[in-house]
Short mmCIF file of C-alpha atoms and ligand atoms in Angstrom, two decimals:
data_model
loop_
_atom_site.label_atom_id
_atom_site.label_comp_id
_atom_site.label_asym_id
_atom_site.label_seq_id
_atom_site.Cartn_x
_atom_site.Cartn_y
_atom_site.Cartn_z
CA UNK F 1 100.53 176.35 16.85
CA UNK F 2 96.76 174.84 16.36
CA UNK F 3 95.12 174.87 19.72
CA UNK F 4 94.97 170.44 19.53
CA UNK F 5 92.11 170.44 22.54
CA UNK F 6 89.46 172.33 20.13
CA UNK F 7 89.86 169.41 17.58
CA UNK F 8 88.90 166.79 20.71
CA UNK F 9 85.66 166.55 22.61
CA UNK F 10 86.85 168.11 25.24
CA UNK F 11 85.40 171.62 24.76
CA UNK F 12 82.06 169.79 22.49
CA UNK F 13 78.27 171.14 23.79
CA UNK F 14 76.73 168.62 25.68
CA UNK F 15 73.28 168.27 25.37
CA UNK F 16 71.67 167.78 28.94
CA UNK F 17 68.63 165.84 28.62
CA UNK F 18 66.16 164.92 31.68
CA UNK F 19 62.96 162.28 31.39
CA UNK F 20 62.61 158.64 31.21
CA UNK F 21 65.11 156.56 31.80
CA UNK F 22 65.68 152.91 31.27
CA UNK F 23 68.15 151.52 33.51
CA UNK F 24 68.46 148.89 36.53
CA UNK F 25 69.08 150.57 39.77
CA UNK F 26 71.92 150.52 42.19
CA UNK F 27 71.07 147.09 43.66
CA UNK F 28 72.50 145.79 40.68
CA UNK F 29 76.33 146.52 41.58
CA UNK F 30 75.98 143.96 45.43
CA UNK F 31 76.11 141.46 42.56
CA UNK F 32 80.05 142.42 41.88
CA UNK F 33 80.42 143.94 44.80
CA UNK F 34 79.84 140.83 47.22
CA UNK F 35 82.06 138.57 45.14
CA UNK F 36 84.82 141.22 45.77
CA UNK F 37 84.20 141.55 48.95
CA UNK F 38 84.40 137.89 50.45
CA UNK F 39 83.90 138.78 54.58
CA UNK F 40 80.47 141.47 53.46
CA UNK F 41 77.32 140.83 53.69
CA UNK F 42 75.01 143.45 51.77
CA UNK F 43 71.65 143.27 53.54
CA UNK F 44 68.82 145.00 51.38
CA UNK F 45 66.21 146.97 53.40
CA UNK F 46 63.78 146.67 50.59
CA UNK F 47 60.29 145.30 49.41
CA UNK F 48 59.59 141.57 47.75
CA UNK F 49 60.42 143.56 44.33
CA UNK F 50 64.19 144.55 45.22
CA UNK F 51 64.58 140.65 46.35
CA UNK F 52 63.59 139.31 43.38
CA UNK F 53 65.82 142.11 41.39
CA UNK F 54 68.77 140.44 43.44
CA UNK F 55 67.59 136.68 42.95
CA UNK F 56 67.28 137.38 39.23
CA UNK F 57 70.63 139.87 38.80
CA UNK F 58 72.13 136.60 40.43
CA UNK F 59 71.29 134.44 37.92
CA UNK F 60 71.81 130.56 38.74
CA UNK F 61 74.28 131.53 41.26
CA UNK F 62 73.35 129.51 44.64
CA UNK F 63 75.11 129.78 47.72
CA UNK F 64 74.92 127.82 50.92
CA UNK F 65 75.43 130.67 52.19
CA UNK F 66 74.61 133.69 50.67
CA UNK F 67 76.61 137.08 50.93
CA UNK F 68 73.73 139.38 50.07
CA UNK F 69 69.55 139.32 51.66
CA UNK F 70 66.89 141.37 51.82
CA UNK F 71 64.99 142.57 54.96
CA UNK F 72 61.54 142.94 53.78
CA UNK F 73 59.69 145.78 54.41
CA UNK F 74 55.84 144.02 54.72
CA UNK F 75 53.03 146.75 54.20
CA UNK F 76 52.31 147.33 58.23
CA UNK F 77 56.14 148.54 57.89
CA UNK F 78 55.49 150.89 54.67
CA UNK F 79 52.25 152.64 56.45
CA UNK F 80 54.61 152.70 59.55
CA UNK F 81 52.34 150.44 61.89
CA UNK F 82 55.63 148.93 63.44
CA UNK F 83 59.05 150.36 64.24
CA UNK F 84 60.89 149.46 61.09
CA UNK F 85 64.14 150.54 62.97
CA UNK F 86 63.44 147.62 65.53
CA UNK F 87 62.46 145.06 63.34
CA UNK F 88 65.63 146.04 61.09
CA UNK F 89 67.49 145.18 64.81
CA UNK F 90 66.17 142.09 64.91
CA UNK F 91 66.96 140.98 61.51
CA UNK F 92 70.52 142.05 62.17
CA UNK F 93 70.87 140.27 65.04
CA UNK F 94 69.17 136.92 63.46
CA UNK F 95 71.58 137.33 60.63
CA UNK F 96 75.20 138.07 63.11
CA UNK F 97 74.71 135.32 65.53
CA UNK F 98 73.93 133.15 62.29
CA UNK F 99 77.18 133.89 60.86
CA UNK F 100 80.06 134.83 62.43
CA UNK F 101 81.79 134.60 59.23
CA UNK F 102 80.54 138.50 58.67
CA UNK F 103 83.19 140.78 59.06
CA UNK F 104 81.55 143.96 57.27
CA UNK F 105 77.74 144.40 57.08
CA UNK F 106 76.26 146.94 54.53
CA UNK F 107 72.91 148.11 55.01
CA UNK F 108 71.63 149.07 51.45
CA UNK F 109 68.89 151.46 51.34
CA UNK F 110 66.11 150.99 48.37
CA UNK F 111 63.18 152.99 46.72
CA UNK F 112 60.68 151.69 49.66
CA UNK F 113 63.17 152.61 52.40
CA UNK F 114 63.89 156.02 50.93
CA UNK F 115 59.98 156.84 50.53
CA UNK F 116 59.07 155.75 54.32
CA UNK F 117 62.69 157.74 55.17
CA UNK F 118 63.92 154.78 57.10
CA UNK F 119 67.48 156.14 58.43
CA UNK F 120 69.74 154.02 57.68
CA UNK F 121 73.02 156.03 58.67
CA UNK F 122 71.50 155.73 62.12
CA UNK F 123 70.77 152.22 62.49
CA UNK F 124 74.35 151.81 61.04
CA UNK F 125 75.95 154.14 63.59
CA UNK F 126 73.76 152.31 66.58
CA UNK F 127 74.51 148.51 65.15
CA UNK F 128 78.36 149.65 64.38
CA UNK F 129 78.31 150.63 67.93
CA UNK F 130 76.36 147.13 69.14
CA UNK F 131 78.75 144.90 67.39
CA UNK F 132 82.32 146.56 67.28
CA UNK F 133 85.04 146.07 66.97
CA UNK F 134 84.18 142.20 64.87
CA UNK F 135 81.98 143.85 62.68
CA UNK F 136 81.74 147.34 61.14
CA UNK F 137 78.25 148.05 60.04
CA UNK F 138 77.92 150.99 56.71
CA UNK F 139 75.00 151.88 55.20
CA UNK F 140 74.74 153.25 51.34
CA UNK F 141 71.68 153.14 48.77
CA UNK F 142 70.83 151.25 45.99
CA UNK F 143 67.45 153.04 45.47
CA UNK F 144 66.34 153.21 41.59
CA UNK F 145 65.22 156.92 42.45
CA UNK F 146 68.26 157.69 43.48
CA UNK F 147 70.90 156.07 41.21
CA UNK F 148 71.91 153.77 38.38
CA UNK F 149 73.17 150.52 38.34
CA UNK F 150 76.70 151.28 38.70
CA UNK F 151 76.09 154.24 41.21
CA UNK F 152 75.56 151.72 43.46
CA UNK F 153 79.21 150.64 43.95
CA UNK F 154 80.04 154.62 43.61
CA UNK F 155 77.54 154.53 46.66
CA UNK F 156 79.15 151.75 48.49
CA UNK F 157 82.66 153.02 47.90
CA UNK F 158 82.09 156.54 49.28
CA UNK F 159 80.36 155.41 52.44
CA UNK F 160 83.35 153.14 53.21
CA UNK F 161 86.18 155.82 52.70
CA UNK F 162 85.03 157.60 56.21
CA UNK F 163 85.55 154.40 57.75
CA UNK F 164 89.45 153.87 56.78
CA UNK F 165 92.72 154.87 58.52
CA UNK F 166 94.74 158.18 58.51
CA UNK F 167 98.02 157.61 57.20
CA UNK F 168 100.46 160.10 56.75
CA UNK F 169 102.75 157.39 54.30
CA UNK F 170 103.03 158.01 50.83
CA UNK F 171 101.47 155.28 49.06
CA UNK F 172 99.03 154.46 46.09
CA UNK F 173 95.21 153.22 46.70
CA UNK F 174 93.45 152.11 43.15
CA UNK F 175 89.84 152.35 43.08
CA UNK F 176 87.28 150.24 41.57
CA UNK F 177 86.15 146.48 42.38
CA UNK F 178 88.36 144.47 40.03
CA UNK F 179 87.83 140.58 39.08
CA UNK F 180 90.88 139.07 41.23
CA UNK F 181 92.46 137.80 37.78
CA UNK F 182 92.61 141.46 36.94
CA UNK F 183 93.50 143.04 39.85
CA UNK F 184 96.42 140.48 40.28
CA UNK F 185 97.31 141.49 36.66
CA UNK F 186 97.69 145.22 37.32
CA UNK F 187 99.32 144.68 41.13
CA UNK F 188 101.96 142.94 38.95
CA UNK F 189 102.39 145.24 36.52
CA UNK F 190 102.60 148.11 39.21
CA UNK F 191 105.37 145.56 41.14
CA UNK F 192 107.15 145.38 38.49
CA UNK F 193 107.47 149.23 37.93
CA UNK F 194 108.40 149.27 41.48
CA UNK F 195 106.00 151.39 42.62
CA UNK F 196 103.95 150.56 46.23
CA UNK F 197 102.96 150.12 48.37
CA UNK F 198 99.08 149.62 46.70
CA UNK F 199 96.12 149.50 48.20
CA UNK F 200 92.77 148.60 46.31
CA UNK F 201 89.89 149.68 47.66
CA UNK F 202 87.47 147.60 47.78
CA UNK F 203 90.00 145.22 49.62
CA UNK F 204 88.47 141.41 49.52
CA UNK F 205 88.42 141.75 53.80
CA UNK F 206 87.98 143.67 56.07
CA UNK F 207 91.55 143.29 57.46
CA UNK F 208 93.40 144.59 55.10
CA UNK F 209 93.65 147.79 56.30
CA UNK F 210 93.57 150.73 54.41
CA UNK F 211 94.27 154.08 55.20
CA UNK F 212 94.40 157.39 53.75
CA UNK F 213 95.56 160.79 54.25
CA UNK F 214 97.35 163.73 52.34
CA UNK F 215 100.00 161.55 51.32
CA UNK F 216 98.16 159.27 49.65
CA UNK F 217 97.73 159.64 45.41
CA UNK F 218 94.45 157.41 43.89
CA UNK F 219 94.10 156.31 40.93
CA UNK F 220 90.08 155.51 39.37
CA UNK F 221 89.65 152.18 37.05
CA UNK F 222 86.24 152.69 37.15
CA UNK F 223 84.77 155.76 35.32
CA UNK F 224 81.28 155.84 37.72
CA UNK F 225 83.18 156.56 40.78
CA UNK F 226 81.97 160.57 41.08
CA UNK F 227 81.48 160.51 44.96
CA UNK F 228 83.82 157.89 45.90
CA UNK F 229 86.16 160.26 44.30
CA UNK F 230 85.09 163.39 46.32
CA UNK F 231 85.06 161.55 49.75
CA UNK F 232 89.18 160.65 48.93
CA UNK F 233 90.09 164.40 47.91
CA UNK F 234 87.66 165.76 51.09
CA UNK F 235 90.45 162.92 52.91
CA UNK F 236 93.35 164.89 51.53
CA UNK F 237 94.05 162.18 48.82
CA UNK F 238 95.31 163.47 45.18
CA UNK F 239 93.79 162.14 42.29
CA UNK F 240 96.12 161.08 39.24
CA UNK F 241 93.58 161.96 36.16
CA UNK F 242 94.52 159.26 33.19
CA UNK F 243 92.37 157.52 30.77
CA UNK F 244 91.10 154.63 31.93
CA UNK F 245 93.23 151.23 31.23
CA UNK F 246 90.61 149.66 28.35
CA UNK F 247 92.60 149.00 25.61
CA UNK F 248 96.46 149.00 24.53
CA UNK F 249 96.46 152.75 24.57
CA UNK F 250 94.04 153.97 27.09
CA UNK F 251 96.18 151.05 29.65
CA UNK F 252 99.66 152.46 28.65
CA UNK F 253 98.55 155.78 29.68
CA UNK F 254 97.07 154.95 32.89
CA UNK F 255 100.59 153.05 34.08
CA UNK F 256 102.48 155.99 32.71
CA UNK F 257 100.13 158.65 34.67
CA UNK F 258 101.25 156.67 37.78
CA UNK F 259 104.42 156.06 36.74
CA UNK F 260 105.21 159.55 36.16
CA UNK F 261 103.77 160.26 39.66
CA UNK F 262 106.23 157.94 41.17
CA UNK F 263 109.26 159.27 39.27
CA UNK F 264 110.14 156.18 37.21
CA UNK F 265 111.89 156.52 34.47
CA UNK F 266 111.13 156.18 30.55
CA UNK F 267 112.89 153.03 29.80
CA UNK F 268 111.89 150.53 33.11
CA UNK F 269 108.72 151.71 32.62
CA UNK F 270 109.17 150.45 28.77
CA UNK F 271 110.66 147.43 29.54
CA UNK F 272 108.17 146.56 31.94
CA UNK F 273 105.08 147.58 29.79
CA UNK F 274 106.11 147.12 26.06
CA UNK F 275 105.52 143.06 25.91
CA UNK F 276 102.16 142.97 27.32
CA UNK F 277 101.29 146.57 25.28
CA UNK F 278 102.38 144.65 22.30
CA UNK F 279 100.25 141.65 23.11
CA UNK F 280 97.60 143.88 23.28
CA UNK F 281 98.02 145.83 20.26
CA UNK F 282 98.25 142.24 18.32
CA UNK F 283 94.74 141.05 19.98
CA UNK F 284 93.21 144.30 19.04
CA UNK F 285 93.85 144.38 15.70
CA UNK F 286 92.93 140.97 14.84
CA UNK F 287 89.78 141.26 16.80
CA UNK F 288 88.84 144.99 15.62
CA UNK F 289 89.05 144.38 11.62
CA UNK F 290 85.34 144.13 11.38
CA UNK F 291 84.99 146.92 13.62
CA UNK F 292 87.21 149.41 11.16
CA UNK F 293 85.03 152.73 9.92
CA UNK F 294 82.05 151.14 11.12
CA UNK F 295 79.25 153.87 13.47
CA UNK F 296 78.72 153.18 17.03
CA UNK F 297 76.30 155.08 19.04
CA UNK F 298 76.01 155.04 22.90
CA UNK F 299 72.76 154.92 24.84
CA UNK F 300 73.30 156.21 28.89
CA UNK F 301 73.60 153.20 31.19
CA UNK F 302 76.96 152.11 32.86
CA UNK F 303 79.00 155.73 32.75
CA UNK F 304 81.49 153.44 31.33
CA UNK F 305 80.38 155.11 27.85
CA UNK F 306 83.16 157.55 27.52
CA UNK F 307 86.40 155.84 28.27
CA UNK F 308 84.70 152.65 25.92
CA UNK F 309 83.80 155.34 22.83
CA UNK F 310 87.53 155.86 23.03
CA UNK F 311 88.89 152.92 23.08
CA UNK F 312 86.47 152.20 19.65
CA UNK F 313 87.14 155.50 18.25
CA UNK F 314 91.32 155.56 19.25
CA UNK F 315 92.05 151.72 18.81
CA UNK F 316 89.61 150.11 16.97
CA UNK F 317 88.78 152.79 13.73
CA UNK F 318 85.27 153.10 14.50
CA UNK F 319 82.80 156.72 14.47
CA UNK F 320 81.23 157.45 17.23
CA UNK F 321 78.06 159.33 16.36
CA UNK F 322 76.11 159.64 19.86
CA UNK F 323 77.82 159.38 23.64
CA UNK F 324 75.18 159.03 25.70
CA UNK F 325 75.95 158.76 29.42
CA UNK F 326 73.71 159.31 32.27
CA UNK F 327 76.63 161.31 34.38
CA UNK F 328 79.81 163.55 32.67
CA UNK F 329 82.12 163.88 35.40
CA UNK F 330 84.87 165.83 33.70
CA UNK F 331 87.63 165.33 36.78
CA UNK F 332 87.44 161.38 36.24
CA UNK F 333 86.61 161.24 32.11
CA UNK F 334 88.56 164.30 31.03
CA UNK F 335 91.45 162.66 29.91
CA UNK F 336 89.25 160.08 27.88
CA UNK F 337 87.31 163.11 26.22
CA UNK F 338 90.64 164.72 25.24
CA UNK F 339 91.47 161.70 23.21
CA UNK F 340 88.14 161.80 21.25
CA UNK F 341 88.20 163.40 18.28
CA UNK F 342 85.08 166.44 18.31
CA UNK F 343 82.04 165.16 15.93
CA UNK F 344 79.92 162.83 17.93
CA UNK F 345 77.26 164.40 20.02
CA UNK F 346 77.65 164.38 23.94
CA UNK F 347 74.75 163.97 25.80
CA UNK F 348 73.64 163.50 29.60
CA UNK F 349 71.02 162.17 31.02
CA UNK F 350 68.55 160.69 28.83
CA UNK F 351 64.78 161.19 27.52
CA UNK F 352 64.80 158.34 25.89
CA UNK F 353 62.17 158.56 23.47
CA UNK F 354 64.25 161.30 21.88
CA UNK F 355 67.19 159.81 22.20
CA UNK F 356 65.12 156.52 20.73
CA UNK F 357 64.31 158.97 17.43
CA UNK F 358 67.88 160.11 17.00
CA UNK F 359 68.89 156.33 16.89
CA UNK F 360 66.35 154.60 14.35
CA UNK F 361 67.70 158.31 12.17
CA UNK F 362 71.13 157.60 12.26
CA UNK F 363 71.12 153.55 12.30
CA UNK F 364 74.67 153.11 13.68
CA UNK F 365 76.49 150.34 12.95
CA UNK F 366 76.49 148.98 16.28
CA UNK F 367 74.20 150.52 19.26
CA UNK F 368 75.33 150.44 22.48
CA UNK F 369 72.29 149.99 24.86
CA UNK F 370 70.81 148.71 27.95
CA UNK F 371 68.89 145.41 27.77
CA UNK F 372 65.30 147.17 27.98
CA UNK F 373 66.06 148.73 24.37
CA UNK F 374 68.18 145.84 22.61
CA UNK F 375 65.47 143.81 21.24
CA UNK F 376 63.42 146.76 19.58
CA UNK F 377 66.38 148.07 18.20
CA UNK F 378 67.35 144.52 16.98
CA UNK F 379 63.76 144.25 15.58
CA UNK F 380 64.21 147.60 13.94
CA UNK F 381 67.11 146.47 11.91
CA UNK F 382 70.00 147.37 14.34
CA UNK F 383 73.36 145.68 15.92
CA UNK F 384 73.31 146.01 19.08
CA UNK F 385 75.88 145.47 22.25
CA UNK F 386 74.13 145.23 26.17
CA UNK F 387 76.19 147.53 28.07
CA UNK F 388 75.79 145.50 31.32
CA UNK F 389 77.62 142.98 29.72
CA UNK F 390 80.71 145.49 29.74
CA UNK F 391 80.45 145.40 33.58
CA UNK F 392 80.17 142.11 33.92
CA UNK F 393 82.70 141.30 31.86
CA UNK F 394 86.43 140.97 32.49
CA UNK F 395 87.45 144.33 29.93
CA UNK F 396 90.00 145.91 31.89
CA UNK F 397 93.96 146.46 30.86
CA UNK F 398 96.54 144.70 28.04
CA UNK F 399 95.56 141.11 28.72
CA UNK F 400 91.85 141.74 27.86
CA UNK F 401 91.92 144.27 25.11
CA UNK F 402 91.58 141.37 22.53
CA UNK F 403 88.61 140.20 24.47
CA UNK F 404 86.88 144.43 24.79
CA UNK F 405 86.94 144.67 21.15
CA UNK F 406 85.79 141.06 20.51
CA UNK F 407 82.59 142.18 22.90
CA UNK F 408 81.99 144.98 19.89
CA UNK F 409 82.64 142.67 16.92
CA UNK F 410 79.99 139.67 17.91
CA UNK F 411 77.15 141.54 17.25
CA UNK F 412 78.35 143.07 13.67
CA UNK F 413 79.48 139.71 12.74
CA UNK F 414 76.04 137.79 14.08
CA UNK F 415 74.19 140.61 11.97
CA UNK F 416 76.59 139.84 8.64
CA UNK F 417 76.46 136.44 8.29
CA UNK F 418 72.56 136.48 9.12
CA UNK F 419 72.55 138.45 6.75
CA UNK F 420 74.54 135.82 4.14
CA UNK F 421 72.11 133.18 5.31
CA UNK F 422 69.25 135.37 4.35
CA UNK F 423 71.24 136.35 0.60
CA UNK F 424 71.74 132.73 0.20
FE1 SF4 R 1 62.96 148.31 42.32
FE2 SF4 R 1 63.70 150.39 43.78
FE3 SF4 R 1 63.99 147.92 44.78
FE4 SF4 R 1 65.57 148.76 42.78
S1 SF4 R 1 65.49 149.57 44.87
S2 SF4 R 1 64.50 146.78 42.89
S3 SF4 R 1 64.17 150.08 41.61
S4 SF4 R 1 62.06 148.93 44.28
#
């Protein structure tokens, strides 16, 4: 019997690299994260630079009232002339009597807080304290020395799972801030299996409780989730690994992972999935035709890298050469590795002037890249995809497959009939 795992990626060298990296920090993620959450508030303790990070991550989005701020640290606080803990008091206190509308305040740490060592878990604990029990007050960091720009809702995530319930009830919590289209989508899906109750944590407020304890089984639908994951299994939870749900296949086998878990049988679980799997499979392969033998190679930037080079790889016929991704976190990818087949090159972490020169060599089809690199590589010839877009971007189980390999296919059609114009 051929061992089947040394024909996947699964057991493949990775090649670790460490240097320069090009990627936003973890102040991106308040950007999904405060539209999830509708009763937060994320206040930034951070210089003029992190504001204008927000302001600009935002985009045209105005609020009356905003959801997300930044406490300035001015220069008397950097060479610490003042007490940046009282002044950080103040500000909280402007911003609660403002708004009693704030059920959960966040106090995101940045790269100026971190290099004055402004402790945040203590002004959370003392303002937590001040204001129970109408608001809870959590601190987490967004600091560019300290993570990437989905680490940041990894970051969030993990700070809040102290903060829940024990609950000895059996009962499934997913993980991962969803688009409410999408997490309606998959809370019907698991409804109809007839397995709950479900949790989802982030929750949208802060009321709907949710607790956790050995009893509890999580499932991830967000590959970036490495300490999020840690602080549920250090709160007895049980993970269920699966692939993650991008795709007709990768979708099918996160349902059935849970499934399986909750002891439902073969055929409700094939009544209840096989329309919407063959919806899927229909999209894909009308929007992956172009896609068929082409190259892809991943650049490190959302950690969503792995689970995506499957999907193209699995469902969509293409050859991965490079998978770049700035964490491997086997317990939560595994499954997705195991379903690539071994030839691409794994790597983690990124230098990315070497990992630049192994690009322009191989000249993928399509490059997968964060925004800093797409318009050299464009200029150099290349296709290329923005992997924030993929975050940003509903992607996520049978009713958006069509639309995830569409979000590959653009750029290789853009590049071919430029190309036509230019023939013609
Ligand atoms: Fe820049 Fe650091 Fe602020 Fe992010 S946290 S915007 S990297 S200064």
């Amino acid at each position: 019997m051929p061992d089947l795992k040394l024909k996947s990626c699964s057991n493949a060298p990775v090649l670790k690299e460490r240097g320069q990296r090009e990627v936003f920090c973890g102040l991106t993620s308040i950007i999904w994260l405060h539209r999830k959450m509708q009763d937060a508030f994320f206040l930034v303790v951070g210089s003029r630079t992190c504001a204008h990070l927000l302001q600009s991550a935002a985009g045209v989005m105005i609020f009356a009232e905003p959801r997300f701020g930044t406490a300035i640290l001015e220069e008397t606080d950097l060479a610490g002339l003042v007490d940046a803990q009282n002044e950080l008091d103040r500000e909280v206190d402007r911003l609660l009597s403002r708004r009693s509308d704030i059920k959960q305040l966040f106090l995101v740490g940045s790269c100026p807080s971190e290099v004055i060592k402004l402790d945040l878990s203590k002004a959370a604990e003392r303002l937590s304290k001040k204001y129970a029990p109408s608001v809870r007050v959590i601190n987490f960091t967004g600091s560019g020395i300290e993570t990437t720009f989905t680490q940041g809702e990894d970051e969030c995530l993990a700070a809040m799972v102290p903060t829940l319930n024990e609950s000895p009830s059996r009962q499934l919590v997913v993980v991962g801030a969803l688009p409410d289209i999408i997490e309606d989508q998959m809370r019907n899906l698991l409804s109809l299996l007839g397995i709950g109750p479900v949790a989802v944590l982030p929750a949208s407020s802060a009321n709907q409780n949710i607790s956790i304890g050995k009893n509890t089984v999580f499932a991830a639908t967000q590959p970036f989730l490495a300490e999020t994951f840690s602080a549920l299994v250090g709160r007895g939870a049980k993970h269920i690994p699966a692939p993650f749900p991008f795709g007709a296949k990768g979708t099918t086998a996160w349902f059935k992972a849970i499934a399986d878990e909750f002891g439902i049988s073969r055929e409700k679980f094939e009544s209840v999935v096989g329309p919407p799997r063959a919806r899927a499979q229909r999209a894909i392969e009308q929007a992956s035709q172009i896609l068929r033998n082409k190259t892809v190679f991943f650049f490190p930037d959302s950690q969503l890298e792995i689970p995506l080079a499957r999907f193209l790889t699995a469902e969509c016929g293409m050859n991965a050469l490079e998978i770049g991704t700035p964490f491997l976190h086997r317990p939560l990818v595994g499954p997705d590795l195991e379903l690539i087949p071994e030839g691409p090159l794994l790597s983690e972490g990124q230098d990315v002037d070497l990992q630049l020169d192994r690009a322009l060599k191989q000249r993928a089809d399509l490059t997968v890249c964060g925004l800093g690199l797409a318009n050299p590589l464009e200029a150099r010839g290349l296709s290329t995809k923005w992997a924030i877009e993929l975050v940003f971007t509903p992607i996520h189980f049978y009713e958006q497959a069509g639309d995830l390999a569409g979000l590959f296919s653009r750029p290789l059609r853009r590049r071919s009939i430029l190309r036509q114009e230019a023939a013609e």
